[in-house]
Amino acid sequence: DRFNATSYNAVTLVISTLQTIAGMWINAFIVCVLCIGWLKRKSFNSNEKILLHLGCSRFWDIFISCLYSSFSITYPWCFYVHPIPELFAAIQNFSNTSNVWVSASLCVFYCIKIANFRHTFFIYLKVKIDKIVPWLLLGSGLLSLVMAILAYNITGNAVLKKRNSTTTGSLWKLNVRMDEHFFAVLFLSGFMITTAFLAVVFSALLLLFSLWRHKRNMQTNSVKDLSMDAHIKAIKSILSFLFLYTINFTGLILSLIYATRNDNLVIFLILLFHYALPVFHSLILIFSNPKLEKALRRTLSCVKCKVC
């Protein structure tokens, strides 16, 4: 059993480290390219603002998750020393909530910007979307901050109660379970994740319907194949995003369910999806953005020349 546990910890650490390096590099690349573009133009468009926030939130979300996994394997006792568990709970909830809601904001932005509906309210949103984006990002930040404060307070209260019931020192028994104290955080996190997921699904379906209708009209009117290919590419990109977000949503819900259990296999699969999916979706964002794709190809060609 000790050998199996050691092997599991080693495999988990290696895979999470490799995925973390890839995820952090890709999202750091997105942030760097956008910042360099800002230094040249001194401005961001709405799409770049969302991508910048998404890259930053994913970078820190992956980094904090990897740090948490590494410490839980190598130094598990540190999570019983004040204020380490409170800080980890707060930072994880902030980065995770920010990641989820900025991703949802990106999908809503694409829906409003690209979809073509004649409803008055939708036309109003399309006209005002550039002014709405900063408020969406501000709302995501405030919501993430609220979740972080709640997680810190609830975790602190749970830790304090358990410490008083066991020992007066700063270190207490490792087998103490605090499942019941985290119900409020888990419930709120689940509610936030589900709300963001529904926003993504609704926006993606509206956008797919609009693009499919436009594609059908182009086929009827015998429009050039180049425009047809662009719309087909957009539909594939949206379907890929919806598929990845659905799997990510499932993984996040499972992580909430199994947060207080010791099922190593399920936790391993959850970590695998948690680290892998932001990598793939960030790659989709890069290859669907001509500016980012061009910068990536130029970077890879420079690396290849130096290696050769």
mmCIF file of N, CA, C and O in Angstrom, residues 207-295:
data_model
loop_
_atom_site.group_PDB
_atom_site.id
_atom_site.type_symbol
_atom_site.label_atom_id
_atom_site.label_comp_id
_atom_site.label_asym_id
_atom_site.label_seq_id
_atom_site.Cartn_x
_atom_site.Cartn_y
_atom_site.Cartn_z
ATOM 1 N N LEU A 207 -24.995 31.407 -30.817
ATOM 2 C CA LEU A 207 -23.997 31.712 -31.840
ATOM 3 C C LEU A 207 -23.960 30.640 -32.919
ATOM 4 O O LEU A 207 -23.868 30.941 -34.115
ATOM 5 N N LEU A 208 -24.055 29.377 -32.515
ATOM 6 C CA LEU A 208 -24.065 28.283 -33.492
ATOM 7 C C LEU A 208 -25.295 28.363 -34.389
ATOM 8 O O LEU A 208 -25.204 28.148 -35.604
ATOM 9 N N PHE A 209 -26.433 28.679 -33.797
ATOM 10 C CA PHE A 209 -27.653 28.806 -34.593
ATOM 11 C C PHE A 209 -27.538 29.940 -35.601
ATOM 12 O O PHE A 209 -27.926 29.803 -36.775
ATOM 13 N N SER A 210 -26.973 31.081 -35.162
ATOM 14 C CA SER A 210 -26.809 32.223 -36.057
ATOM 15 C C SER A 210 -25.839 31.900 -37.196
ATOM 16 O O SER A 210 -26.110 32.209 -38.365
ATOM 17 N N LEU A 211 -24.716 31.249 -36.865
ATOM 18 C CA LEU A 211 -23.735 30.902 -37.895
ATOM 19 C C LEU A 211 -24.275 29.840 -38.854
ATOM 20 O O LEU A 211 -24.031 29.903 -40.062
ATOM 21 N N TRP A 212 -25.012 28.874 -38.304
ATOM 22 C CA TRP A 212 -25.594 27.843 -39.167
ATOM 23 C C TRP A 212 -26.609 28.454 -40.133
ATOM 24 O O TRP A 212 -26.642 28.111 -41.314
ATOM 25 N N ARG A 213 -27.438 29.387 -39.642
ATOM 26 C CA ARG A 213 -28.417 30.050 -40.502
ATOM 27 C C ARG A 213 -27.731 30.889 -41.569
ATOM 28 O O ARG A 213 -28.143 30.895 -42.742
ATOM 29 N N HIS A 214 -26.644 31.574 -41.178
ATOM 30 C CA HIS A 214 -25.905 32.389 -42.134
ATOM 31 C C HIS A 214 -25.223 31.509 -43.176
ATOM 32 O O HIS A 214 -25.186 31.846 -44.363
ATOM 33 N N LYS A 215 -24.682 30.383 -42.744
ATOM 34 C CA LYS A 215 -24.042 29.440 -43.658
ATOM 35 C C LYS A 215 -25.059 28.895 -44.663
ATOM 36 O O LYS A 215 -24.775 28.761 -45.854
ATOM 37 N N ARG A 216 -26.251 28.580 -44.188
ATOM 38 C CA ARG A 216 -27.290 28.071 -45.080
ATOM 39 C C ARG A 216 -27.692 29.130 -46.103
ATOM 40 O O ARG A 216 -27.908 28.812 -47.288
ATOM 41 N N ASN A 217 -27.764 30.391 -45.668
ATOM 42 C CA ASN A 217 -28.098 31.467 -46.604
ATOM 43 C C ASN A 217 -27.018 31.644 -47.664
ATOM 44 O O ASN A 217 -27.307 31.911 -48.828
ATOM 45 N N MET A 218 -25.763 31.482 -47.251
ATOM 46 C CA MET A 218 -24.673 31.597 -48.221
ATOM 47 C C MET A 218 -24.715 30.473 -49.242
ATOM 48 O O MET A 218 -24.441 30.668 -50.424
ATOM 49 N N GLN A 219 -25.077 29.260 -48.782
ATOM 50 C CA GLN A 219 -25.196 28.141 -49.712
ATOM 51 C C GLN A 219 -26.324 28.389 -50.701
ATOM 52 O O GLN A 219 -26.216 28.086 -51.894
ATOM 53 N N THR A 220 -27.413 28.965 -50.213
ATOM 54 C CA THR A 220 -28.563 29.244 -51.081
ATOM 55 C C THR A 220 -28.216 30.292 -52.129
ATOM 56 O O THR A 220 -28.624 30.197 -53.288
ATOM 57 N N ASN A 221 -27.429 31.313 -51.692
ATOM 58 C CA ASN A 221 -27.094 32.417 -52.592
ATOM 59 C C ASN A 221 -25.812 32.187 -53.372
ATOM 60 O O ASN A 221 -25.350 33.082 -54.086
ATOM 61 N N SER A 222 -25.210 30.995 -53.209
ATOM 62 C CA SER A 222 -23.980 30.624 -53.923
ATOM 63 C C SER A 222 -22.853 31.618 -53.691
ATOM 64 O O SER A 222 -22.215 32.118 -54.613
ATOM 65 N N VAL A 223 -22.603 31.922 -52.414
ATOM 66 C CA VAL A 223 -21.531 32.843 -52.063
ATOM 67 C C VAL A 223 -20.192 32.118 -52.184
ATOM 68 O O VAL A 223 -20.135 30.892 -52.163
ATOM 69 N N LYS A 224 -19.094 32.853 -52.265
ATOM 70 C CA LYS A 224 -17.772 32.280 -52.455
ATOM 71 C C LYS A 224 -17.431 31.273 -51.361
ATOM 72 O O LYS A 224 -17.795 31.435 -50.212
ATOM 73 N N ASP A 225 -16.687 30.257 -51.739
ATOM 74 C CA ASP A 225 -16.297 29.202 -50.810
ATOM 75 C C ASP A 225 -15.411 29.709 -49.680
ATOM 76 O O ASP A 225 -15.389 29.136 -48.600
ATOM 77 N N LEU A 226 -14.649 30.787 -49.924
ATOM 78 C CA LEU A 226 -13.757 31.320 -48.899
ATOM 79 C C LEU A 226 -14.540 31.784 -47.682
ATOM 80 O O LEU A 226 -14.176 31.489 -46.541
ATOM 81 N N SER A 227 -15.631 32.510 -47.898
ATOM 82 C CA SER A 227 -16.479 32.954 -46.800
ATOM 83 C C SER A 227 -17.140 31.771 -46.116
ATOM 84 O O SER A 227 -17.293 31.750 -44.900
ATOM 85 N N MET A 228 -17.529 30.770 -46.897
ATOM 86 C CA MET A 228 -18.140 29.559 -46.345
ATOM 87 C C MET A 228 -17.157 28.837 -45.428
ATOM 88 O O MET A 228 -17.513 28.403 -44.325
ATOM 89 N N ASP A 229 -15.914 28.740 -45.857
ATOM 90 C CA ASP A 229 -14.897 28.069 -45.050
ATOM 91 C C ASP A 229 -14.659 28.800 -43.743
ATOM 92 O O ASP A 229 -14.429 28.179 -42.698
ATOM 93 N N ALA A 230 -14.719 30.123 -43.763
ATOM 94 C CA ALA A 230 -14.516 30.911 -42.549
ATOM 95 C C ALA A 230 -15.608 30.630 -41.531
ATOM 96 O O ALA A 230 -15.336 30.494 -40.325
ATOM 97 N N HIS A 231 -16.846 30.518 -42.001
ATOM 98 C CA HIS A 231 -17.953 30.247 -41.088
ATOM 99 C C HIS A 231 -17.904 28.810 -40.560
ATOM 100 O O HIS A 231 -18.219 28.560 -39.400
ATOM 101 N N ILE A 232 -17.511 27.889 -41.401
ATOM 102 C CA ILE A 232 -17.367 26.500 -40.943
ATOM 103 C C ILE A 232 -16.270 26.409 -39.886
ATOM 104 O O ILE A 232 -16.409 25.705 -38.871
ATOM 105 N N LYS A 233 -15.171 27.143 -40.098
ATOM 106 C CA LYS A 233 -14.092 27.169 -39.118
ATOM 107 C C LYS A 233 -14.568 27.764 -37.794
ATOM 108 O O LYS A 233 -14.209 27.273 -36.712
ATOM 109 N N ALA A 234 -15.381 28.817 -37.873
ATOM 110 C CA ALA A 234 -15.911 29.433 -36.654
ATOM 111 C C ALA A 234 -16.825 28.471 -35.896
ATOM 112 O O ALA A 234 -16.771 28.372 -34.669
ATOM 113 N N ILE A 235 -17.660 27.726 -36.621
ATOM 114 C CA ILE A 235 -18.555 26.756 -35.992
ATOM 115 C C ILE A 235 -17.753 25.657 -35.304
ATOM 116 O O ILE A 235 -18.063 25.250 -34.169
ATOM 117 N N LYS A 236 -16.707 25.160 -35.969
ATOM 118 C CA LYS A 236 -15.866 24.118 -35.365
ATOM 119 C C LYS A 236 -15.181 24.631 -34.109
ATOM 120 O O LYS A 236 -15.064 23.911 -33.109
ATOM 121 N N SER A 237 -14.729 25.897 -34.150
ATOM 122 C CA SER A 237 -14.060 26.479 -32.992
ATOM 123 C C SER A 237 -15.019 26.590 -31.806
ATOM 124 O O SER A 237 -14.649 26.276 -30.667
ATOM 125 N N ILE A 238 -16.255 27.002 -32.077
ATOM 126 C CA ILE A 238 -17.238 27.147 -31.011
ATOM 127 C C ILE A 238 -17.622 25.787 -30.442
ATOM 128 O O ILE A 238 -17.769 25.610 -29.222
ATOM 129 N N LEU A 239 -17.787 24.799 -31.307
ATOM 130 C CA LEU A 239 -18.101 23.447 -30.833
ATOM 131 C C LEU A 239 -16.970 22.887 -29.973
ATOM 132 O O LEU A 239 -17.227 22.242 -28.945
ATOM 133 N N SER A 240 -15.730 23.142 -30.376
ATOM 134 C CA SER A 240 -14.588 22.691 -29.579
ATOM 135 C C SER A 240 -14.591 23.363 -28.214
ATOM 136 O O SER A 240 -14.346 22.719 -27.190
ATOM 137 N N PHE A 241 -14.864 24.679 -28.208
ATOM 138 C CA PHE A 241 -14.912 25.408 -26.945
ATOM 139 C C PHE A 241 -16.018 24.864 -26.045
ATOM 140 O O PHE A 241 -15.810 24.659 -24.842
ATOM 141 N N LEU A 242 -17.192 24.615 -26.623
ATOM 142 C CA LEU A 242 -18.311 24.103 -25.834
ATOM 143 C C LEU A 242 -18.003 22.718 -25.282
ATOM 144 O O LEU A 242 -18.314 22.409 -24.121
ATOM 145 N N PHE A 243 -17.362 21.878 -26.096
ATOM 146 C CA PHE A 243 -16.996 20.535 -25.651
ATOM 147 C C PHE A 243 -15.997 20.600 -24.489
ATOM 148 O O PHE A 243 -16.168 19.924 -23.458
ATOM 149 N N LEU A 244 -14.957 21.426 -24.641
ATOM 150 C CA LEU A 244 -13.952 21.547 -23.591
ATOM 151 C C LEU A 244 -14.540 22.144 -22.322
ATOM 152 O O LEU A 244 -14.225 21.703 -21.218
ATOM 153 N N TYR A 245 -15.396 23.145 -22.472
ATOM 154 C CA TYR A 245 -15.985 23.782 -21.297
ATOM 155 C C TYR A 245 -16.920 22.822 -20.575
ATOM 156 O O TYR A 245 -17.012 22.847 -19.345
ATOM 157 N N THR A 246 -17.610 21.955 -21.339
ATOM 158 C CA THR A 246 -18.488 20.969 -20.714
ATOM 159 C C THR A 246 -17.688 19.977 -19.876
ATOM 160 O O THR A 246 -18.060 19.651 -18.734
ATOM 161 N N ILE A 247 -16.573 19.502 -20.432
ATOM 162 C CA ILE A 247 -15.719 18.574 -19.685
ATOM 163 C C ILE A 247 -15.115 19.279 -18.471
ATOM 164 O O ILE A 247 -15.036 18.711 -17.370
ATOM 165 N N ASN A 248 -14.695 20.525 -18.661
ATOM 166 C CA ASN A 248 -14.133 21.282 -17.549
ATOM 167 C C ASN A 248 -15.168 21.491 -16.451
ATOM 168 O O ASN A 248 -14.854 21.382 -15.252
ATOM 169 N N PHE A 249 -16.402 21.785 -16.844
ATOM 170 C CA PHE A 249 -17.487 21.952 -15.877
ATOM 171 C C PHE A 249 -17.722 20.664 -15.093
ATOM 172 O O PHE A 249 -17.868 20.678 -13.869
ATOM 173 N N THR A 250 -17.733 19.545 -15.806
ATOM 174 C CA THR A 250 -17.898 18.250 -15.140
ATOM 175 C C THR A 250 -16.770 17.989 -14.146
ATOM 176 O O THR A 250 -17.004 17.528 -13.020
ATOM 177 N N GLY A 251 -15.541 18.306 -14.564
ATOM 178 C CA GLY A 251 -14.398 18.119 -13.669
ATOM 179 C C GLY A 251 -14.465 18.995 -12.444
ATOM 180 O O GLY A 251 -14.145 18.552 -11.327
ATOM 181 N N LEU A 252 -14.904 20.244 -12.610
ATOM 182 C CA LEU A 252 -15.011 21.149 -11.471
ATOM 183 C C LEU A 252 -16.082 20.682 -10.489
ATOM 184 O O LEU A 252 -15.886 20.743 -9.264
ATOM 185 N N ILE A 253 -17.215 20.216 -11.016
ATOM 186 C CA ILE A 253 -18.272 19.713 -10.137
ATOM 187 C C ILE A 253 -17.784 18.469 -9.391
ATOM 188 O O ILE A 253 -18.019 18.317 -8.176
ATOM 189 N N LEU A 254 -17.096 17.572 -10.095
ATOM 190 C CA LEU A 254 -16.551 16.383 -9.437
ATOM 191 C C LEU A 254 -15.519 16.764 -8.377
ATOM 192 O O LEU A 254 -15.439 16.116 -7.321
ATOM 193 N N SER A 255 -14.724 17.813 -8.655
ATOM 194 C CA SER A 255 -13.740 18.241 -7.668
ATOM 195 C C SER A 255 -14.410 18.761 -6.404
ATOM 196 O O SER A 255 -13.881 18.593 -5.299
ATOM 197 N N LEU A 256 -15.589 19.380 -6.553
ATOM 198 C CA LEU A 256 -16.329 19.829 -5.377
ATOM 199 C C LEU A 256 -16.897 18.638 -4.601
ATOM 200 O O LEU A 256 -16.895 18.621 -3.372
ATOM 201 N N ILE A 257 -17.382 17.635 -5.350
ATOM 202 C CA ILE A 257 -17.968 16.465 -4.701
ATOM 203 C C ILE A 257 -16.913 15.656 -3.961
ATOM 204 O O ILE A 257 -17.122 15.199 -2.832
ATOM 205 N N TYR A 258 -15.747 15.481 -4.605
ATOM 206 C CA TYR A 258 -14.693 14.638 -4.032
ATOM 207 C C TYR A 258 -13.650 15.440 -3.257
ATOM 208 O O TYR A 258 -12.587 14.911 -2.926
ATOM 209 N N ALA A 259 -13.954 16.715 -2.944
ATOM 210 C CA ALA A 259 -12.983 17.552 -2.236
ATOM 211 C C ALA A 259 -12.676 17.019 -0.843
ATOM 212 O O ALA A 259 -11.582 17.224 -0.314
ATOM 213 N N THR A 260 -13.634 16.342 -0.236
ATOM 214 C CA THR A 260 -13.445 15.864 1.131
ATOM 215 C C THR A 260 -13.341 14.353 1.192
ATOM 216 O O THR A 260 -13.544 13.753 2.238
ATOM 217 N N ARG A 261 -13.032 13.714 0.075
ATOM 218 C CA ARG A 261 -12.880 12.259 0.050
ATOM 219 C C ARG A 261 -11.462 11.897 -0.354
ATOM 220 O O ARG A 261 -10.696 12.724 -0.825
ATOM 221 N N ASN A 262 -11.121 10.643 -0.194
ATOM 222 C CA ASN A 262 -9.776 10.168 -0.501
ATOM 223 C C ASN A 262 -9.778 9.113 -1.602
ATOM 224 O O ASN A 262 -9.152 8.076 -1.486
ATOM 225 N N ASP A 263 -10.497 9.373 -2.662
ATOM 226 C CA ASP A 263 -10.512 8.476 -3.819
ATOM 227 C C ASP A 263 -9.403 8.912 -4.775
ATOM 228 O O ASP A 263 -9.561 9.837 -5.577
ATOM 229 N N ASN A 264 -8.252 8.251 -4.682
ATOM 230 C CA ASN A 264 -7.072 8.690 -5.422
ATOM 231 C C ASN A 264 -7.264 8.675 -6.928
ATOM 232 O O ASN A 264 -6.812 9.571 -7.634
ATOM 233 N N LEU A 265 -7.956 7.641 -7.451
ATOM 234 C CA LEU A 265 -8.138 7.531 -8.891
ATOM 235 C C LEU A 265 -8.978 8.682 -9.427
ATOM 236 O O LEU A 265 -8.632 9.307 -10.441
ATOM 237 N N VAL A 266 -10.093 8.971 -8.755
ATOM 238 C CA VAL A 266 -10.972 10.055 -9.204
ATOM 239 C C VAL A 266 -10.259 11.398 -9.101
ATOM 240 O O VAL A 266 -10.328 12.233 -10.011
ATOM 241 N N ILE A 267 -9.548 11.620 -7.996
ATOM 242 C CA ILE A 267 -8.817 12.872 -7.813
ATOM 243 C C ILE A 267 -7.745 13.029 -8.894
ATOM 244 O O ILE A 267 -7.519 14.120 -9.432
ATOM 245 N N PHE A 268 -7.089 11.913 -9.229
ATOM 246 C CA PHE A 268 -6.065 11.948 -10.283
ATOM 247 C C PHE A 268 -6.676 12.354 -11.622
ATOM 248 O O PHE A 268 -6.122 13.187 -12.353
ATOM 249 N N LEU A 269 -7.839 11.772 -11.965
ATOM 250 C CA LEU A 269 -8.505 12.115 -13.229
ATOM 251 C C LEU A 269 -8.965 13.565 -13.234
ATOM 252 O O LEU A 269 -8.870 14.262 -14.257
ATOM 253 N N ILE A 270 -9.460 14.033 -12.084
ATOM 254 C CA ILE A 270 -9.900 15.420 -11.981
ATOM 255 C C ILE A 270 -8.721 16.365 -12.212
ATOM 256 O O ILE A 270 -8.817 17.348 -12.949
ATOM 257 N N LEU A 271 -7.590 16.064 -11.569
ATOM 258 C CA LEU A 271 -6.396 16.890 -11.759
ATOM 259 C C LEU A 271 -5.925 16.860 -13.208
ATOM 260 O O LEU A 271 -5.492 17.880 -13.759
ATOM 261 N N LEU A 272 -6.020 15.685 -13.829
ATOM 262 C CA LEU A 272 -5.601 15.542 -15.218
ATOM 263 C C LEU A 272 -6.400 16.465 -16.126
ATOM 264 O O LEU A 272 -5.845 17.190 -16.963
ATOM 265 N N PHE A 273 -7.729 16.456 -15.962
ATOM 266 C CA PHE A 273 -8.586 17.325 -16.770
ATOM 267 C C PHE A 273 -8.382 18.789 -16.399
ATOM 268 O O PHE A 273 -8.387 19.667 -17.267
ATOM 269 N N HIS A 274 -8.217 19.053 -15.108
ATOM 270 C CA HIS A 274 -8.092 20.439 -14.657
ATOM 271 C C HIS A 274 -6.864 21.109 -15.256
ATOM 272 O O HIS A 274 -6.910 22.286 -15.633
ATOM 273 N N TYR A 275 -5.759 20.380 -15.356
ATOM 274 C CA TYR A 275 -4.537 20.949 -15.911
ATOM 275 C C TYR A 275 -4.523 20.921 -17.434
ATOM 276 O O TYR A 275 -3.912 21.785 -18.070
ATOM 277 N N ALA A 276 -5.180 19.928 -18.046
ATOM 278 C CA ALA A 276 -5.088 19.753 -19.496
ATOM 279 C C ALA A 276 -6.024 20.679 -20.262
ATOM 280 O O ALA A 276 -5.637 21.246 -21.296
ATOM 281 N N LEU A 277 -7.237 20.859 -19.794
ATOM 282 C CA LEU A 277 -8.237 21.585 -20.569
ATOM 283 C C LEU A 277 -7.896 23.056 -20.794
ATOM 284 O O LEU A 277 -8.072 23.561 -21.911
ATOM 285 N N PRO A 278 -7.412 23.796 -19.790
ATOM 286 C CA PRO A 278 -7.001 25.183 -20.090
ATOM 287 C C PRO A 278 -5.909 25.262 -21.139
ATOM 288 O O PRO A 278 -5.822 26.253 -21.867
ATOM 289 N N VAL A 279 -5.067 24.225 -21.227
ATOM 290 C CA VAL A 279 -4.017 24.203 -22.248
ATOM 291 C C VAL A 279 -4.646 24.119 -23.629
ATOM 292 O O VAL A 279 -4.315 24.907 -24.535
ATOM 293 N N PHE A 280 -5.556 23.166 -23.820
ATOM 294 C CA PHE A 280 -6.169 22.958 -25.139
ATOM 295 C C PHE A 280 -7.029 24.148 -25.550
ATOM 296 O O PHE A 280 -7.004 24.571 -26.707
ATOM 297 N N HIS A 281 -7.799 24.692 -24.604
ATOM 298 C CA HIS A 281 -8.656 25.820 -24.967
ATOM 299 C C HIS A 281 -7.824 27.058 -25.284
ATOM 300 O O HIS A 281 -8.148 27.820 -26.204
ATOM 301 N N SER A 282 -6.736 27.260 -24.551
ATOM 302 C CA SER A 282 -5.857 28.392 -24.850
ATOM 303 C C SER A 282 -5.221 28.233 -26.233
ATOM 304 O O SER A 282 -5.036 29.218 -26.954
ATOM 305 N N LEU A 283 -4.891 26.995 -26.600
ATOM 306 C CA LEU A 283 -4.368 26.751 -27.948
ATOM 307 C C LEU A 283 -5.417 27.066 -29.012
ATOM 308 O O LEU A 283 -5.098 27.633 -30.070
ATOM 309 N N ILE A 284 -6.675 26.689 -28.743
ATOM 310 C CA ILE A 284 -7.758 27.019 -29.682
ATOM 311 C C ILE A 284 -7.879 28.530 -29.846
ATOM 312 O O ILE A 284 -8.050 29.049 -30.961
ATOM 313 N N LEU A 285 -7.774 29.260 -28.722
ATOM 314 C CA LEU A 285 -7.847 30.719 -28.786
ATOM 315 C C LEU A 285 -6.692 31.295 -29.598
ATOM 316 O O LEU A 285 -6.867 32.259 -30.350
ATOM 317 N N ILE A 286 -5.512 30.711 -29.462
ATOM 318 C CA ILE A 286 -4.351 31.198 -30.216
ATOM 319 C C ILE A 286 -4.546 30.980 -31.712
ATOM 320 O O ILE A 286 -4.339 31.888 -32.527
ATOM 321 N N PHE A 287 -4.959 29.758 -32.092
ATOM 322 C CA PHE A 287 -5.082 29.444 -33.523
ATOM 323 C C PHE A 287 -6.339 30.057 -34.160
ATOM 324 O O PHE A 287 -6.452 30.067 -35.388
ATOM 325 N N SER A 288 -7.262 30.550 -33.353
ATOM 326 C CA SER A 288 -8.429 31.255 -33.901
ATOM 327 C C SER A 288 -8.202 32.761 -33.946
ATOM 328 O O SER A 288 -9.062 33.508 -34.426
ATOM 329 N N ASN A 289 -7.054 33.217 -33.444
ATOM 330 C CA ASN A 289 -6.704 34.632 -33.470
ATOM 331 C C ASN A 289 -5.479 34.823 -34.368
ATOM 332 O O ASN A 289 -4.385 34.352 -34.040
ATOM 333 N N PRO A 290 -5.625 35.472 -35.519
ATOM 334 C CA PRO A 290 -4.506 35.603 -36.474
ATOM 335 C C PRO A 290 -3.264 36.230 -35.862
ATOM 336 O O PRO A 290 -2.140 35.809 -36.164
ATOM 337 N N LYS A 291 -3.447 37.214 -34.992
ATOM 338 C CA LYS A 291 -2.308 37.895 -34.377
ATOM 339 C C LYS A 291 -1.535 36.943 -33.466
ATOM 340 O O LYS A 291 -0.296 36.865 -33.529
ATOM 341 N N LEU A 292 -2.242 36.207 -32.625
ATOM 342 C CA LEU A 292 -1.597 35.263 -31.710
ATOM 343 C C LEU A 292 -0.977 34.092 -32.474
ATOM 344 O O LEU A 292 0.122 33.627 -32.134
ATOM 345 N N GLU A 293 -1.684 33.614 -33.492
ATOM 346 C CA GLU A 293 -1.163 32.492 -34.280
ATOM 347 C C GLU A 293 0.131 32.886 -34.990
ATOM 348 O O GLU A 293 1.103 32.112 -35.021
ATOM 349 N N LYS A 294 0.162 34.079 -35.570
ATOM 350 C CA LYS A 294 1.360 34.548 -36.267
ATOM 351 C C LYS A 294 2.539 34.673 -35.294
ATOM 352 O O LYS A 294 3.672 34.278 -35.607
ATOM 353 N N ALA A 295 2.261 35.202 -34.093
ATOM 354 C CA ALA A 295 3.322 35.357 -33.092
ATOM 355 C C ALA A 295 3.833 33.998 -32.622
ATOM 356 O O ALA A 295 5.041 33.819 -32.404
#
